[in-house]
CSV table of C-alpha atoms in Angstrom, one decimal:
chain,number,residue,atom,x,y,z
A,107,UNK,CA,-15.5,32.2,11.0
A,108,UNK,CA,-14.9,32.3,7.2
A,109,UNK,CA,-18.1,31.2,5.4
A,110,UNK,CA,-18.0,28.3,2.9
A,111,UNK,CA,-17.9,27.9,-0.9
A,112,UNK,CA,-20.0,25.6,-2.3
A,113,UNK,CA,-23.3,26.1,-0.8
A,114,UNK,CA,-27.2,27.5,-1.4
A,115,UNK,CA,-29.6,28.9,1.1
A,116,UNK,CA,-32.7,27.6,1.5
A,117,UNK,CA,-36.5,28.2,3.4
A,118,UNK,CA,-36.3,28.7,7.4
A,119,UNK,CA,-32.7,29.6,7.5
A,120,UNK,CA,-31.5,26.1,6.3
A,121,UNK,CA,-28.4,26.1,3.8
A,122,UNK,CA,-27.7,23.0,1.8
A,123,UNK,CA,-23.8,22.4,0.9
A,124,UNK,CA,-22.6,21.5,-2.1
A,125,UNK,CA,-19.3,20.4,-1.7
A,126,UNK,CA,-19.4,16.5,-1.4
A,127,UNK,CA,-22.1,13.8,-2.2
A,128,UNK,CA,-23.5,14.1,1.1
A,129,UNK,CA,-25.9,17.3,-0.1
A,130,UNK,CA,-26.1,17.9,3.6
A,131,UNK,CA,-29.0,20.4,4.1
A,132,UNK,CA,-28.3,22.0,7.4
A,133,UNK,CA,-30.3,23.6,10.2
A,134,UNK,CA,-29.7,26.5,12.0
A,135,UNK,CA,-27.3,25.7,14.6
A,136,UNK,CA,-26.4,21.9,12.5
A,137,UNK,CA,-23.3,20.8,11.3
A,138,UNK,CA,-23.0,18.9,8.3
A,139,UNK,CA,-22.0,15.6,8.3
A,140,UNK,CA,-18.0,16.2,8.2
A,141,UNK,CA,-18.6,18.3,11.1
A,142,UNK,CA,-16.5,21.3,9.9
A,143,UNK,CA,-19.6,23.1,7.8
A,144,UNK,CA,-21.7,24.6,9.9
A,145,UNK,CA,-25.0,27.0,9.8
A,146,UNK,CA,-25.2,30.4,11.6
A,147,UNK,CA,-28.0,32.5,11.0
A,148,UNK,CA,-28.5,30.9,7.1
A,149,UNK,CA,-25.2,31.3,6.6
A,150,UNK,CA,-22.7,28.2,6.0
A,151,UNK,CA,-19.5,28.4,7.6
A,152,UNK,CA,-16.0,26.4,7.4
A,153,UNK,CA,-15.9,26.3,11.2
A,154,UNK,CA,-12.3,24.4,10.4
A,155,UNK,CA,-10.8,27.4,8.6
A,156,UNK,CA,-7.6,28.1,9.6
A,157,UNK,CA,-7.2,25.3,12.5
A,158,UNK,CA,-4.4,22.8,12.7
A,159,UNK,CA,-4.2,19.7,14.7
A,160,UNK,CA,-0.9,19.0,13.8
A,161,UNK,CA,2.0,19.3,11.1
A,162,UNK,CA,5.3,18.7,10.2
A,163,UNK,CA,7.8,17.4,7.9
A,164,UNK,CA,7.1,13.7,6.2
A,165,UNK,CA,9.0,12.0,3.8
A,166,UNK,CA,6.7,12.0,0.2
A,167,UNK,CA,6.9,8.2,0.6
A,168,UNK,CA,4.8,8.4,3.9
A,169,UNK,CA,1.6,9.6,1.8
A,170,UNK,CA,2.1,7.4,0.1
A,171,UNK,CA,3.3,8.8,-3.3
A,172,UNK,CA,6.4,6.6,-4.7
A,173,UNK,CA,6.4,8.0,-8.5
A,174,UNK,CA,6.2,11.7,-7.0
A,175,UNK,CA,9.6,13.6,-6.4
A,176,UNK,CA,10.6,9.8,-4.6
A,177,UNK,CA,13.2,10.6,-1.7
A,178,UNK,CA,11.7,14.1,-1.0
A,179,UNK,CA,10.1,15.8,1.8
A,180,UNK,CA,6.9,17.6,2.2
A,181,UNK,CA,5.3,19.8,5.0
A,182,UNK,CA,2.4,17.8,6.1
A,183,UNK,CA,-0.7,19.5,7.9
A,184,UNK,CA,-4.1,18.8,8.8
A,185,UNK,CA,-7.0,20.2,10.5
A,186,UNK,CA,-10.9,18.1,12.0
A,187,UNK,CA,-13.3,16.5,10.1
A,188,UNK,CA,-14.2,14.1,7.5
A,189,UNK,CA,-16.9,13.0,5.2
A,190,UNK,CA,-16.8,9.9,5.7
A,191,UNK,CA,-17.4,7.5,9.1
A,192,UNK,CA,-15.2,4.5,8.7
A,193,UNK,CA,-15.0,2.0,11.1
A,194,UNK,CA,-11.3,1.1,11.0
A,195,UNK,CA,-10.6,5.2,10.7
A,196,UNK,CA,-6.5,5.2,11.1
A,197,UNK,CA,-6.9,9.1,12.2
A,198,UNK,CA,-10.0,8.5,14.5
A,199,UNK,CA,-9.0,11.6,16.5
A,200,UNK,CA,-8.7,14.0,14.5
A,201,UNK,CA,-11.1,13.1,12.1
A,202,UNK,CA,-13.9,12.5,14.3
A,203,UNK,CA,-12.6,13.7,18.1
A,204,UNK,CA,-12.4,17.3,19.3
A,205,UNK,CA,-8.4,17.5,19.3
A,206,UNK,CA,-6.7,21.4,19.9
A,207,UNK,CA,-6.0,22.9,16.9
A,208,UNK,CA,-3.4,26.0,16.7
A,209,UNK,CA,-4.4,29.0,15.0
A,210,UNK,CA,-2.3,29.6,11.4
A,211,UNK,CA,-3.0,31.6,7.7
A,212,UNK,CA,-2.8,30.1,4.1
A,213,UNK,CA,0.5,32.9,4.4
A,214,UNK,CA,1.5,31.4,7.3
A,215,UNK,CA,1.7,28.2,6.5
A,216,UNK,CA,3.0,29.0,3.2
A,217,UNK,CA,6.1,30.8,4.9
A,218,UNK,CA,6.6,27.6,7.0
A,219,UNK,CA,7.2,25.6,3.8
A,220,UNK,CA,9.6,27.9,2.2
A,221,UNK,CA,11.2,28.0,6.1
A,222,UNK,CA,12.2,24.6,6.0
A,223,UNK,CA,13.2,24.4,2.6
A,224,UNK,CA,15.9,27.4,3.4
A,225,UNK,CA,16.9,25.3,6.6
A,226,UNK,CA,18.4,22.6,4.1
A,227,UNK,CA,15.5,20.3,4.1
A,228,UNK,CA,14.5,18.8,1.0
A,229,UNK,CA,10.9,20.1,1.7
A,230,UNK,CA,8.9,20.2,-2.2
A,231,UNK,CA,5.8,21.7,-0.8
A,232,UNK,CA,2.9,21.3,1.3
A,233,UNK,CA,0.3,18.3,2.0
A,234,UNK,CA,-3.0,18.7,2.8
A,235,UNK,CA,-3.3,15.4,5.2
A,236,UNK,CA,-4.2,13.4,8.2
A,237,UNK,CA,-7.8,14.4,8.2
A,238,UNK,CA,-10.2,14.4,4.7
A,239,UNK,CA,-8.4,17.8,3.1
A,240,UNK,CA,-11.8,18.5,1.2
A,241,UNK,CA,-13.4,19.0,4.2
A,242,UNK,CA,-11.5,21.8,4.8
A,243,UNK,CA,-11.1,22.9,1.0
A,244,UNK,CA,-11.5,26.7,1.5
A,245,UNK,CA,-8.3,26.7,3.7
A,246,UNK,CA,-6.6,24.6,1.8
A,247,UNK,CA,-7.8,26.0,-1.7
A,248,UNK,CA,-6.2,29.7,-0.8
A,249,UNK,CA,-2.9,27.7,0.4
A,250,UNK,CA,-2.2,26.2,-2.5
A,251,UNK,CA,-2.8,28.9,-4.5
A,252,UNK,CA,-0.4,30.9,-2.8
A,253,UNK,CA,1.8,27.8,-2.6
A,254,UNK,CA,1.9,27.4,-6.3
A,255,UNK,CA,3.1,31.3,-6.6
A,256,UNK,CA,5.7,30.7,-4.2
A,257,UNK,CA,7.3,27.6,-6.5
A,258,UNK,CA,5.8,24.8,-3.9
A,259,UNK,CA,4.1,21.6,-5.0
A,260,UNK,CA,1.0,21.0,-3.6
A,261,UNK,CA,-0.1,17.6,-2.3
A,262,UNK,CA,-4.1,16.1,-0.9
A,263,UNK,CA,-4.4,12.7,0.3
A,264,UNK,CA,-7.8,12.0,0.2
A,265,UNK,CA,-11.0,10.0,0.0
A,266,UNK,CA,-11.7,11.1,-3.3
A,267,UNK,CA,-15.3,12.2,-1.9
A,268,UNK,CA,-16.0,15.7,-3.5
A,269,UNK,CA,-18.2,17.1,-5.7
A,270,UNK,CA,-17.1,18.0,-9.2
A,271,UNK,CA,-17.1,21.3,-9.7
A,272,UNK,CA,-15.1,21.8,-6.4
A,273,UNK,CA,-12.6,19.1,-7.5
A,274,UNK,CA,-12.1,21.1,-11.0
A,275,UNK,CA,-11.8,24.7,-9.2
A,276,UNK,CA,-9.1,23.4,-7.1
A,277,UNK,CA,-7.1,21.0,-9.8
A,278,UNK,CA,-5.1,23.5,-11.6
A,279,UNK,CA,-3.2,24.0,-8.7
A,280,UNK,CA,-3.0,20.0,-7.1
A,281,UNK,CA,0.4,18.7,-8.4
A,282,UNK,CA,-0.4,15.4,-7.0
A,283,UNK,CA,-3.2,13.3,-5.3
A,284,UNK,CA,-3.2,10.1,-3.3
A,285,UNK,CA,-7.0,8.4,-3.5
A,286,UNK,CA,-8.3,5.9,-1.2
A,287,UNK,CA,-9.8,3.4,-2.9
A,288,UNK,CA,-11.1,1.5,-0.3
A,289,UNK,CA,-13.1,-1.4,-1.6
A,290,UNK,CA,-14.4,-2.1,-5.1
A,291,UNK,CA,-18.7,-2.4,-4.2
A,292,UNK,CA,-21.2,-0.1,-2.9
A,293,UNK,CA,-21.9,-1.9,-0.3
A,294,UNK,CA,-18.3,-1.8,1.4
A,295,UNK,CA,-18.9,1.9,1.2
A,296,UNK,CA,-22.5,2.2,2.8
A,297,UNK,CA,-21.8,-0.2,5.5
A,298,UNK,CA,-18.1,0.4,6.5
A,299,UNK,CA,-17.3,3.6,5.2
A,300,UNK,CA,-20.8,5.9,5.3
A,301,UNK,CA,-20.4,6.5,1.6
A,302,UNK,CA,-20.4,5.9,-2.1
A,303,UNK,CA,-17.7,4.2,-4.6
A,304,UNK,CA,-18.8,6.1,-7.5
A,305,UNK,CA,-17.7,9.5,-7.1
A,306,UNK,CA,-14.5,8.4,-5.6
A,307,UNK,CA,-14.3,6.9,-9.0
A,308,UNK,CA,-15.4,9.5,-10.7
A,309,UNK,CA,-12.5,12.0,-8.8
A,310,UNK,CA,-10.0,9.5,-9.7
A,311,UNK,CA,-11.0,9.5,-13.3
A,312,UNK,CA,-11.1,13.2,-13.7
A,313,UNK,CA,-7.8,13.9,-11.2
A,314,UNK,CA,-5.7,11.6,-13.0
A,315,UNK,CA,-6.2,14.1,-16.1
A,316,UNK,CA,-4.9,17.0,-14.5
A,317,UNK,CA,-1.9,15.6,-12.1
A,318,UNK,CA,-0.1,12.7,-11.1
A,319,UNK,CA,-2.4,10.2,-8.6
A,320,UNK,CA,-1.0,7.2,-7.0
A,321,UNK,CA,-3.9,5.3,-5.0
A,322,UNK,CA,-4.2,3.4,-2.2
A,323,UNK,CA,-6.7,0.4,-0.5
A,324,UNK,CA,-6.5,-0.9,2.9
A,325,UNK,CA,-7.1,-4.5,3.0
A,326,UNK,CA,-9.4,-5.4,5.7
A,327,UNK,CA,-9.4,-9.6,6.2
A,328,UNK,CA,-12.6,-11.0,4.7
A,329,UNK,CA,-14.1,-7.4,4.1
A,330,UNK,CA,-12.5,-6.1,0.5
A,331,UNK,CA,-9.7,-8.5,-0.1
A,332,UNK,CA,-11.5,-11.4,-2.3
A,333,UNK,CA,-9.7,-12.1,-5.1
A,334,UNK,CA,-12.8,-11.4,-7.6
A,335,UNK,CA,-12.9,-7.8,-5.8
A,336,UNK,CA,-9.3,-7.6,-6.2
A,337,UNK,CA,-8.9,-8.3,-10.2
A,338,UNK,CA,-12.2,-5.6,-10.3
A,339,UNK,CA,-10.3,-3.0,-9.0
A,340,UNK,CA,-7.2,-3.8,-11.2
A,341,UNK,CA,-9.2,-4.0,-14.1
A,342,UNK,CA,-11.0,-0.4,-13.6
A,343,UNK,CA,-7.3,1.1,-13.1
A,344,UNK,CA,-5.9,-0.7,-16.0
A,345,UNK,CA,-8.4,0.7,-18.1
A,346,UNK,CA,-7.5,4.2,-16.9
A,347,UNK,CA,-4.4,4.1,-17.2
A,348,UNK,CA,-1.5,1.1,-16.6
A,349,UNK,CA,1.3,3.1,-15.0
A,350,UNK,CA,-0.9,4.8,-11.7
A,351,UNK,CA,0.9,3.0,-9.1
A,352,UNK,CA,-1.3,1.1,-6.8
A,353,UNK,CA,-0.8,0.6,-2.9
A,354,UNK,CA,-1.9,-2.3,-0.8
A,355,UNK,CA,-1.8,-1.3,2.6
A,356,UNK,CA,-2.2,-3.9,5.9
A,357,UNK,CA,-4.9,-3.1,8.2
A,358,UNK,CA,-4.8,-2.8,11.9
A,359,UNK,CA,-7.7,-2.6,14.6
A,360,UNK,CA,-8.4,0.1,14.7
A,361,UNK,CA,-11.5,2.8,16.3
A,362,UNK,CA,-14.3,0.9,16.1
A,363,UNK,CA,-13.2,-2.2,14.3
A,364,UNK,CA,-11.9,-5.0,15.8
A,365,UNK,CA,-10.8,-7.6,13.0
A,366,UNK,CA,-6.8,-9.1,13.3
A,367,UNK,CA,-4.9,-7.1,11.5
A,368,UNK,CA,-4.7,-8.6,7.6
A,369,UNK,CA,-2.4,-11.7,7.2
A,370,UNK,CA,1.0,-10.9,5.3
A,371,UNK,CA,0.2,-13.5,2.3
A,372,UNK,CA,-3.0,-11.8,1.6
A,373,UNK,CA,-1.2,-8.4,1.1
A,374,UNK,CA,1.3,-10.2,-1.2
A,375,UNK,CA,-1.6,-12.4,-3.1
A,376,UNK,CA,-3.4,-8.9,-3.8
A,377,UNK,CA,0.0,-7.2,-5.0
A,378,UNK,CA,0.5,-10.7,-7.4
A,379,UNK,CA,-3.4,-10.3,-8.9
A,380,UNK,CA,-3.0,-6.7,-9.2
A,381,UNK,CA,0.8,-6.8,-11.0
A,382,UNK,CA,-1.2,-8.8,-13.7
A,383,UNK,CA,-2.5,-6.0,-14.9
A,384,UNK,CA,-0.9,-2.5,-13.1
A,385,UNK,CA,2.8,-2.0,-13.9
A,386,UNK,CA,3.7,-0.4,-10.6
A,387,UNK,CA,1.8,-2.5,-7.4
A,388,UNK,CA,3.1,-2.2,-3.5
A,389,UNK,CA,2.6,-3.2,-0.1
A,390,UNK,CA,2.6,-0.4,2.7
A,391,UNK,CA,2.4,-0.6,6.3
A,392,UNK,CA,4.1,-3.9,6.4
A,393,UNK,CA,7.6,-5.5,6.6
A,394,UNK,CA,8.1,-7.6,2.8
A,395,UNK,CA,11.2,-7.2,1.5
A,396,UNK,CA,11.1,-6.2,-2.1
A,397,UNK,CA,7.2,-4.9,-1.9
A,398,UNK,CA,8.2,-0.8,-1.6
A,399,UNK,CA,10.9,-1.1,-4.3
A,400,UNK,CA,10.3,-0.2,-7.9
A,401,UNK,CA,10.5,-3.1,-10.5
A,402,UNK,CA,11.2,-2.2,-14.6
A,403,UNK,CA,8.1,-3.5,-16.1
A,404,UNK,CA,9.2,-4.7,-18.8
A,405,UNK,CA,12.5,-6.8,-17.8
A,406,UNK,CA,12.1,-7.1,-13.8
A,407,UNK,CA,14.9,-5.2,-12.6
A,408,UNK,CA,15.1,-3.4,-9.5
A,409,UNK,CA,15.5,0.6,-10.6
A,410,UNK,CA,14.2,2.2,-7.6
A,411,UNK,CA,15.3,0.9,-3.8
A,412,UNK,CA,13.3,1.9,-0.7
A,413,UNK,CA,14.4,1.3,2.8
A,414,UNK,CA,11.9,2.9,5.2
A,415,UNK,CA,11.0,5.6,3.7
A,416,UNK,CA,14.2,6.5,1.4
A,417,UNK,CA,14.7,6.1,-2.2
A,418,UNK,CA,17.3,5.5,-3.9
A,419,UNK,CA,17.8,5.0,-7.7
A,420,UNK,CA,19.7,1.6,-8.4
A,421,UNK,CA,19.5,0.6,-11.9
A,422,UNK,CA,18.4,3.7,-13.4
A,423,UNK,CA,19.9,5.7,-17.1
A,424,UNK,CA,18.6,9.0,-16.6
A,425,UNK,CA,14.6,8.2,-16.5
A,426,UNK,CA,15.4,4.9,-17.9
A,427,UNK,CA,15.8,1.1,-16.7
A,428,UNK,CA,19.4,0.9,-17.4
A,429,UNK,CA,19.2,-2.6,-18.3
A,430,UNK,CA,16.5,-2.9,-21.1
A,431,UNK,CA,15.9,1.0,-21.8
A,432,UNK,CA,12.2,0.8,-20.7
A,433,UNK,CA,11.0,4.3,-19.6
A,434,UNK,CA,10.1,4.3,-15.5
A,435,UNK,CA,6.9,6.6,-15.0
A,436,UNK,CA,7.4,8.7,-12.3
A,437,UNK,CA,7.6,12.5,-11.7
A,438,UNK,CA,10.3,14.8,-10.8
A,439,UNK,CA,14.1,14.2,-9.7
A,440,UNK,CA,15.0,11.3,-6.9
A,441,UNK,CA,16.4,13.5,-3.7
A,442,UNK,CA,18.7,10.4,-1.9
């Protein structure tokens, strides 16, 4: 096994990791809490290192990042493990099952990029994915290292649940985050999620600094999607920054959580509170007509068209709405 960054021994042969809020401190012969750090003879390991559960090629759309290359493609891979214990957990099975994993290098998967890009696929790079990618951050830190040297784009869709110091060692090579920001208290985190709100915060506030970061919450029906909670969360982003694109996306049940899946209207009341004050709001994992496309913000004309997960730039002048001249934020060429 490859032993872990991000960690200090301690009496009896315990280890306490560093990486995430958690602080685990881990027993001979314990786990963490992600399940992928693990203690052998004092020594902290990433047990996860090097094991896939499954890749392959997604459209950039599909992470979602909509203001990121829109139209592209991206090698997709992920391995166990997570942080986090959501109920409503879309990825129950890899995140907290025992699925088969397949054997692969930071080289190897690094060559499988470049493969499909020389196979005519508009592949951009790699995204760490599926599971919680910080969880298996020494894998994917010497990935995208090499990644970036070979010309790829590196990608993490995440919880935004890591420790600072490992967020900022791995930054200078992340070309693009998608955060979950998956309710706007405390105590939607402790109950639901096994976890705070205010160091995902605190990632989103530092990532957006150093690359582009799109974010995403899953309303769950009388759970996170009060309107008070709502105008919060657009509030806090707004402050940040105007232009990070948000993403309302429509629950299902789902692992251990048994709610009916969230009404349509409340999806398009959160886009309508949130579009207040955020220049670029959508609505994923649901059927809306209009709710994927891209809107000018200052005149209200459609500039970027989605259907599935396709993009296709309709009333666009260069980076420019071609109607009014307002410049659209996003990063990168459209591939349609």
């Amino acid at each position: 096994m490859h032993e872990a960054l991000y960690y200090k021994k301690k009496e009896k042969n315990a280890v306490a990791c560093a990486l995430c809020p958690h602080y685990c401190k881990i027993q001979e012969g314990k786990a963490g809490i992600c399940r992928s750090r693990v203690n052998r003879g004092g020594v902290l390991y990433a047990a996860n290192y090097g094991k896939v559960t499954s890749y392959g090629m997604d459209p950039i759309e599909k992470k979602p990042l909509y203001h990121f290359y829109p139209g592209s493609y991206i090698l997709s891979a992920g391995t166990v493990g997570c942080n986090f214990q959501c109920q409503f957990c879309q990825n129950w099975s890899i995140a907290h099952g025992d699925p088969p994993t397949n054997d692969i290098t930071p080289a190897g998967l690094v060559e499988m990029a470049m493969d499909y890009a020389g196979m005519g696929y508009p592949n951009i790079g790699l995204a760490y994915t599926y599971n919680e990618p910080f969880v298996w951050y020494e894998f994917v830190f010497e990935t995208a290292v090499l990644a970036k040297e070979a010309g790829l784009k590196n990608v993490l869709v995440t919880n935004g649940s890591v420790n600072e110091d490992p967020l900022r060692e791995i930054l200078p090579f992340i070309d693009a985050m998608n955060i979950d920001v998956k309710g706007f208290t405390e105590d939607y985190y402790k109950k639901y999620c096994k976890g705070g709100l205010q160091p995902v915060l605190k990632t989103v506030e530092t990532a957006r600094r150093e690359c582009h970061v799109e974010l995403t919450t899953l309303l769950i029906p009388g759970l996170n999607d009060a309107e008070e909670e709502i105008e919060r969360l657009a509030d806090w982003i707004a402050s940040l920054d105007r232009d990070i694109p948000l993403h309302f996306s429509r629950y299902f049940p789902m692992y251990k959580m048994d709610l009916p899946a969230t009404p349509l209207e409340k999806l398009v009341q959160a886009r309508e509170i949130a579009a207040k004050k955020l220049r670029y709001v959508y609505i994923g994992n649901a059927q809306i007509p209009g709710t994927n496309d891209t809107f000018c913000p200052r005149c209200g004309d459609e500039v970027i068209s989605r259907i599935g997960h396709s993009a296709r730039g309709v009333g666009l002048s260069g980076r420019k709405c071609s109607n009014c001249g307002e410049e659209i934020k996003f990063v990168g060429k459209i591939y349609e």
